[in-house]
């Protein structure tokens, strides 16, 4: 179990991490909601009737939304790693991970736009997933030092 103390203003708090919590109920709810919306008939209803888009835009939204489902999971893992590193006072890993994420996001977006064979929505979703995965891998490397 990882345990640490951190201070906010004049109050002290103790955080205990008993298991691999991927960001709590909020992150799990976001992942589950995205997964349900990504089911084609549900996506057709949500994008077509609830949001009201039609034609090619709706087709792209329905086909592309599934690529955003893993983003919630990566965000939860990222939050967990940020929490552990913050509690351990090792925020250099967070800075490195954020720098790598930003650089990878920009590089993937530039490559996707210059390549020009994929729709912008899919370029953005792919760049988001690639950069998020790289950040999580960097953060995992810093977390591994505690084992």
Short mmCIF file of C-alpha atoms in Angstrom, two decimals:
data_model
loop_
_atom_site.label_atom_id
_atom_site.label_comp_id
_atom_site.label_asym_id
_atom_site.label_seq_id
_atom_site.Cartn_x
_atom_site.Cartn_y
_atom_site.Cartn_z
CA UNK A 1 0.00 0.00 0.00
CA UNK A 2 1.28 3.47 -0.86
CA UNK A 3 0.77 6.03 1.87
CA UNK A 4 1.83 9.63 2.07
CA UNK A 5 1.03 12.92 3.78
CA UNK A 6 0.60 16.22 2.03
CA UNK A 7 -0.30 19.66 3.32
CA UNK A 8 -2.85 22.15 2.01
CA UNK A 9 -2.87 25.53 3.71
CA UNK A 10 -2.99 24.62 7.42
CA UNK A 11 -4.69 21.24 7.09
CA UNK A 12 -2.89 17.96 6.67
CA UNK A 13 -4.37 15.00 4.84
CA UNK A 14 -3.36 11.39 4.56
CA UNK A 15 -4.07 9.50 1.35
CA UNK A 16 -4.04 5.74 1.19
CA UNK A 17 -4.04 3.97 -2.13
CA UNK A 18 -5.12 0.39 -1.53
CA UNK A 19 -5.49 -0.77 -5.08
CA UNK A 20 -5.14 0.46 -8.63
CA UNK A 21 -7.89 3.06 -8.56
CA UNK A 22 -8.28 4.47 -12.08
CA UNK A 23 -9.49 7.85 -10.93
CA UNK A 24 -12.55 6.89 -8.93
CA UNK A 25 -16.20 6.67 -9.78
CA UNK A 26 -16.18 9.79 -11.97
CA UNK A 27 -13.62 8.40 -14.42
CA UNK A 28 -15.31 5.00 -14.46
CA UNK A 29 -18.63 6.69 -15.18
CA UNK A 30 -17.10 8.67 -18.05
CA UNK A 31 -15.57 5.53 -19.56
CA UNK A 32 -18.82 3.59 -19.24
CA UNK A 33 -20.88 6.44 -20.71
CA UNK A 34 -18.52 6.78 -23.66
CA UNK A 35 -18.57 3.01 -24.22
CA UNK A 36 -22.38 2.93 -24.24
CA UNK A 37 -22.61 5.92 -26.60
CA UNK A 38 -20.07 4.25 -28.92
CA UNK A 39 -22.48 1.34 -29.59
CA UNK A 40 -23.65 2.10 -33.17
CA UNK A 41 -27.46 2.16 -32.59
CA UNK A 42 -27.01 4.27 -29.45
CA UNK A 43 -24.57 6.57 -31.25
CA UNK A 44 -27.03 6.96 -34.15
CA UNK A 45 -29.74 8.01 -31.69
CA UNK A 46 -27.52 10.33 -29.62
CA UNK A 47 -25.86 12.10 -32.54
CA UNK A 48 -28.89 12.05 -34.84
CA UNK A 49 -31.78 12.80 -32.48
CA UNK A 50 -30.36 14.21 -29.26
CA UNK A 51 -27.59 16.38 -30.75
CA UNK A 52 -29.27 16.74 -34.12
CA UNK A 53 -26.41 16.33 -36.59
CA UNK A 54 -27.09 14.75 -39.96
CA UNK A 55 -25.36 13.44 -43.05
CA UNK A 56 -21.61 13.06 -43.24
CA UNK A 57 -21.08 14.81 -39.90
CA UNK A 58 -23.29 12.29 -38.11
CA UNK A 59 -21.63 9.35 -39.88
CA UNK A 60 -18.19 10.61 -38.90
CA UNK A 61 -19.28 11.18 -35.30
CA UNK A 62 -20.78 7.69 -35.04
CA UNK A 63 -17.73 6.01 -36.63
CA UNK A 64 -15.15 8.12 -34.83
CA UNK A 65 -16.58 8.28 -31.32
CA UNK A 66 -15.31 4.81 -30.45
CA UNK A 67 -11.74 6.16 -30.66
CA UNK A 68 -12.48 8.44 -27.70
CA UNK A 69 -13.56 5.62 -25.35
CA UNK A 70 -10.00 4.72 -24.23
CA UNK A 71 -9.22 8.40 -23.52
CA UNK A 72 -11.21 8.21 -20.27
CA UNK A 73 -9.29 5.16 -19.13
CA UNK A 74 -5.97 6.84 -19.90
CA UNK A 75 -7.16 9.94 -18.03
CA UNK A 76 -7.99 7.86 -14.97
CA UNK A 77 -4.63 6.10 -14.97
CA UNK A 78 -2.92 9.47 -15.46
CA UNK A 79 -4.81 10.93 -12.47
CA UNK A 80 -3.82 7.98 -10.31
CA UNK A 81 -0.15 8.33 -11.23
CA UNK A 82 -0.27 12.10 -10.68
CA UNK A 83 -1.72 11.52 -7.22
CA UNK A 84 0.94 9.02 -6.21
CA UNK A 85 3.79 11.18 -7.53
CA UNK A 86 2.38 14.28 -5.83
CA UNK A 87 2.00 12.51 -2.50
CA UNK A 88 5.55 11.19 -2.74
CA UNK A 89 6.87 14.66 -3.59
CA UNK A 90 8.24 13.47 -6.95
CA UNK A 91 6.51 15.90 -9.30
CA UNK A 92 9.38 15.91 -11.78
CA UNK A 93 7.77 12.86 -13.38
CA UNK A 94 4.56 14.82 -13.88
CA UNK A 95 6.48 17.61 -15.60
CA UNK A 96 8.30 15.17 -17.86
CA UNK A 97 5.09 13.32 -18.71
CA UNK A 98 3.27 16.57 -19.51
CA UNK A 99 6.11 17.73 -21.76
CA UNK A 100 6.19 14.39 -23.61
CA UNK A 101 2.39 14.43 -23.96
CA UNK A 102 2.39 17.95 -25.42
CA UNK A 103 5.26 17.22 -27.81
CA UNK A 104 3.64 13.96 -28.97
CA UNK A 105 0.26 15.67 -29.41
CA UNK A 106 1.75 18.42 -31.58
CA UNK A 107 3.85 15.94 -33.60
CA UNK A 108 0.88 13.62 -34.21
CA UNK A 109 -1.36 16.52 -35.22
CA UNK A 110 1.24 17.96 -37.60
CA UNK A 111 1.89 14.53 -39.13
CA UNK A 112 -1.83 13.86 -39.53
CA UNK A 113 -2.52 17.20 -41.17
CA UNK A 114 0.48 16.97 -43.51
CA UNK A 115 -0.43 13.40 -44.46
CA UNK A 116 -3.90 14.65 -45.31
CA UNK A 117 -5.60 11.31 -45.94
CA UNK A 118 -7.66 11.20 -42.73
CA UNK A 119 -10.47 13.41 -41.47
CA UNK A 120 -9.51 16.03 -38.86
CA UNK A 121 -11.68 14.44 -36.15
CA UNK A 122 -9.84 11.13 -36.50
CA UNK A 123 -6.48 12.93 -36.53
CA UNK A 124 -7.37 14.70 -33.28
CA UNK A 125 -8.68 11.52 -31.63
CA UNK A 126 -5.59 9.53 -32.68
CA UNK A 127 -3.23 12.29 -31.52
CA UNK A 128 -5.03 12.44 -28.18
CA UNK A 129 -4.73 8.68 -27.66
CA UNK A 130 -1.08 8.50 -28.75
CA UNK A 131 -0.03 11.42 -26.55
CA UNK A 132 -2.04 10.15 -23.58
CA UNK A 133 -0.56 6.68 -23.87
CA UNK A 134 2.98 8.06 -24.03
CA UNK A 135 2.37 10.18 -20.93
CA UNK A 136 0.99 7.20 -19.00
CA UNK A 137 4.02 5.11 -19.99
CA UNK A 138 6.39 7.86 -18.80
CA UNK A 139 4.51 8.23 -15.52
CA UNK A 140 4.55 4.45 -15.04
CA UNK A 141 8.32 4.52 -15.32
CA UNK A 142 8.49 7.06 -12.47
CA UNK A 143 6.00 5.06 -10.38
CA UNK A 144 8.08 1.89 -10.84
CA UNK A 145 10.83 3.52 -8.76
CA UNK A 146 8.65 3.10 -5.65
CA UNK A 147 8.44 -0.69 -5.90
#
